[in-house]
Structure formats: C-alpha cells, structure tokens
Amino acid sequence: VYMHYCSNDQYSGTNTTGVPMHYPGDTGPVVPIKFTGKYNVRATLDILRERYGLDDSSLNLSVFAIGHSAGGWGLTNNAYLLKQYLPQTANQGNLMLATHSGFVPFGWNNPLYPVFGMPGLDMNGAFSLLSTTWKSEIMPGCAAKYPTTPYKCMSGVEMYPLITGSAASG
C-alpha cells in the first residue's frame, strides 16, 4: 500500500475548518487550507481493513511500514494507531516500522537547526504550529508523559521508548 498525502501537518492534523493561507506559494489566492493527516491515517487503516481484508486475526500477518520526511514523523507519531489496529500482529513482533528523517533531535548539531525544514522555526514554534494551526493529535502516551513540555513529543528520542514498548505507551 502506498499512502501519499502531505499537507505539511506530519500526518497529525485534525483541523477541518481550515486556515486562510496563500495557495500555492506566497502569491496565490488566500484559501482555507485544511490539515487532516491524522484523519487520513485512520481512514486508510479503516479502508485497508474493510475493503482489502487487513485481518489482524491472521497468525501469518506481517506489516512493514515505512515513512520518509514528514511521513517518517507521521509514522512515529501514529505508531500507536497501528498497534491499536493490529494488536496481535504487534504482540507477535510482526509489526515493523522504519522511518527516514523521522527521528531528528531538536537542535541537532546546531541550535538554529530548522524544525520541519522551516528556517527560524525552533521546537517551541514548531509545537505551536502543530497545536494551533494543524490541531495535531500527538501520541497519547507521549502527551501524558510530557504534560508541561509536550514539544518533546515531536522528537524521536522521547518517542522511541514509547513506540518500542521499553516505556509505557499510549
């Protein structure tokens, strides 16, 4: 299955109202852009189950999911959804995830490192973008672990133990 979708919300947005923005680019007309990545991930899993027979009761089921760039972060942030949809597969060790560019720590080698590839955007600004513009839904276990510093849920360093089960996960 190839899921191609990108509205820059890292597959986490739940903003169905839309944000007035220039589209495309900086000179296009102002239109309401919706950020619905989280809903698209859920819909894809539902469609795979309902229409294509994704069946977690099969002892032979193996799932290997790959995410790149925004999809890498999206895969990281949505790993708990895959585990919810495929608990037996996950418990058997047959749910495998691979991200490319999804586990970049903040300030990596440079305090001005551009979060989400946006120059000048630091971790606090990025989380503000996630929570206000995109209305992102982050991994529940991570949000519970870092209630006063939820921006940590944007970094693989904090999320990895939650995903792998080496810490209590959501």
Coordinates of C-alpha atoms in Angstrom, one line a residue:
V1 CA 0.0 0.0 0.0
Y2 CA 1.3 3.4 -0.9
M3 CA -0.2 6.3 1.0
H4 CA 0.8 9.6 -0.4
Y5 CA -0.6 12.6 1.3
C6 CA 1.1 15.8 2.6
S7 CA -0.4 19.0 3.8
N8 CA 2.7 19.7 6.0
D9 CA 0.9 18.5 9.2
Q10 CA 3.2 15.5 9.6
Y11 CA 0.2 13.2 9.3
S12 CA -1.1 14.5 12.6
G13 CA -3.6 17.3 11.8
T14 CA -7.2 17.4 12.8
N15 CA -8.1 20.9 11.5
T16 CA -11.1 20.5 9.3
T17 CA -12.0 24.2 9.5
G18 CA -9.0 25.4 7.5
V19 CA -6.5 28.1 7.9
P20 CA -6.5 31.0 5.4
M21 CA -3.3 30.8 3.5
H22 CA -1.8 31.7 0.1
Y23 CA -2.0 28.7 -2.2
P24 CA 0.1 27.8 -4.0
G25 CA 3.2 29.5 -2.6
D26 CA 3.3 33.1 -1.3
T27 CA 1.5 34.8 -4.2
G28 CA -1.5 32.6 -4.8
P29 CA -5.0 33.4 -3.7
V30 CA -5.9 33.1 0.0
V31 CA -7.9 29.9 0.6
P32 CA -8.7 27.8 3.7
I33 CA -6.2 25.0 3.8
K34 CA -7.2 22.0 5.9
F35 CA -4.8 19.9 7.8
T36 CA -6.3 16.4 8.3
G37 CA -3.4 14.0 8.3
K38 CA -4.5 12.1 11.4
Y39 CA -7.9 11.5 9.9
N40 CA -6.3 10.3 6.7
V41 CA -4.2 7.8 8.5
R42 CA -7.3 6.4 10.3
A43 CA -9.3 6.4 7.1
T44 CA -6.5 4.5 5.3
L45 CA -6.4 1.8 8.1
D46 CA -10.2 1.5 8.0
I47 CA -10.2 1.1 4.2
L48 CA -7.5 -1.5 4.3
R49 CA -9.5 -3.4 6.9
E50 CA -12.9 -3.1 5.3
R51 CA -12.2 -3.3 1.6
Y52 CA -8.9 -5.1 1.3
G53 CA -9.0 -7.7 4.1
L54 CA -6.4 -6.4 6.5
D55 CA -7.0 -9.0 9.2
D56 CA -5.2 -8.9 12.5
S57 CA -6.5 -12.4 13.4
S58 CA -4.2 -14.0 10.8
L59 CA -1.2 -15.5 12.5
N60 CA 0.8 -15.0 9.3
L61 CA 0.2 -11.3 9.0
S62 CA 3.4 -9.2 8.9
V63 CA 3.2 -5.5 8.3
F64 CA 6.2 -3.3 7.5
A65 CA 5.5 0.4 7.3
I66 CA 8.0 3.0 6.0
G67 CA 7.8 6.8 6.4
H68 CA 10.1 9.4 4.8
S69 CA 10.5 13.0 5.8
A70 CA 7.1 14.2 7.1
G71 CA 5.9 10.6 6.6
G72 CA 8.7 9.5 8.9
W73 CA 7.5 11.7 11.7
G74 CA 3.9 10.7 10.9
L75 CA 4.8 7.1 11.2
T76 CA 6.5 7.7 14.5
N77 CA 3.5 9.7 15.8
N78 CA 1.0 7.2 14.5
A79 CA 2.7 4.0 15.6
Y80 CA 0.2 3.7 18.5
L81 CA -2.6 3.7 15.9
L82 CA -1.0 0.8 14.0
K83 CA -0.7 -1.1 17.3
Q84 CA -4.4 -0.4 18.1
Y85 CA -5.5 -1.6 14.7
L86 CA -3.1 -4.6 14.7
P87 CA -2.6 -5.6 18.4
Q88 CA -2.0 -9.3 17.7
T89 CA 0.4 -8.6 14.9
A90 CA 2.3 -6.1 17.1
N91 CA 2.4 -8.5 20.0
Q92 CA 3.9 -11.2 17.8
G93 CA 6.6 -8.9 16.7
N94 CA 5.3 -8.7 13.2
L95 CA 4.6 -5.0 13.1
M96 CA 7.7 -3.3 11.9
L97 CA 8.4 0.4 11.3
A98 CA 11.2 2.2 9.5
T99 CA 11.5 6.0 9.3
H100 CA 13.8 8.1 7.3
S101 CA 14.2 11.6 8.7
G102 CA 11.6 11.0 11.4
F103 CA 13.9 10.8 14.4
V104 CA 15.8 14.1 14.1
P105 CA 16.5 15.5 17.6
F106 CA 15.9 19.2 18.2
G107 CA 18.9 21.4 17.9
W108 CA 20.8 18.6 16.2
N109 CA 24.3 19.8 15.9
N110 CA 23.1 23.4 15.7
P111 CA 20.7 25.4 17.8
L112 CA 19.3 27.1 14.7
Y113 CA 18.5 23.7 13.0
P114 CA 15.3 24.3 11.1
V115 CA 12.5 22.2 12.5
F116 CA 10.2 20.9 9.8
G117 CA 12.7 22.4 7.3
M118 CA 11.5 25.9 8.1
P119 CA 14.4 28.3 8.8
G120 CA 14.0 30.1 12.1
L121 CA 11.4 27.7 13.5
D122 CA 12.5 26.3 16.8
M123 CA 10.9 23.5 18.8
N124 CA 8.5 25.8 20.7
G125 CA 7.4 27.5 17.5
A126 CA 7.0 24.1 15.8
F127 CA 4.8 22.8 18.6
S128 CA 2.8 26.0 18.4
L129 CA 2.3 25.3 14.7
L130 CA 1.3 21.7 15.5
S131 CA -1.2 22.6 18.2
T132 CA -2.8 25.8 16.8
T133 CA -2.6 25.7 13.0
W134 CA -2.7 22.0 12.4
K135 CA -4.6 21.0 15.6
S136 CA -2.3 18.0 15.7
E137 CA -3.2 14.9 17.7
I138 CA 0.1 13.6 19.2
M139 CA 0.7 10.2 20.6
P140 CA -1.4 10.0 23.8
G141 CA 1.3 8.2 25.8
C142 CA 3.8 10.9 25.0
A143 CA 1.5 13.7 25.8
A144 CA 0.8 12.1 29.2
K145 CA 4.5 11.6 29.9
Y146 CA 5.4 15.2 29.0
P147 CA 2.3 17.3 30.0
T148 CA 4.4 20.5 30.7
T149 CA 6.8 20.0 27.7
P150 CA 4.6 18.5 25.0
Y151 CA 7.0 19.7 22.3
K152 CA 9.2 16.7 23.3
C153 CA 6.6 14.5 21.6
M154 CA 8.0 15.8 18.3
S155 CA 11.3 14.2 18.8
G156 CA 12.1 10.5 18.2
V157 CA 14.5 10.5 21.2
E158 CA 11.5 10.8 23.6
M159 CA 9.1 8.8 21.4
Y160 CA 11.2 5.8 20.7
P161 CA 10.9 4.1 24.1
L162 CA 7.1 4.6 23.9
I163 CA 6.9 3.1 20.4
T164 CA 9.1 0.1 21.2
G165 CA 7.4 -0.7 24.5
S166 CA 10.5 0.0 26.5
A167 CA 8.3 2.5 28.3
A168 CA 4.5 2.6 29.0
S169 CA 3.0 3.6 25.6
G170 CA -0.3 5.2 24.6

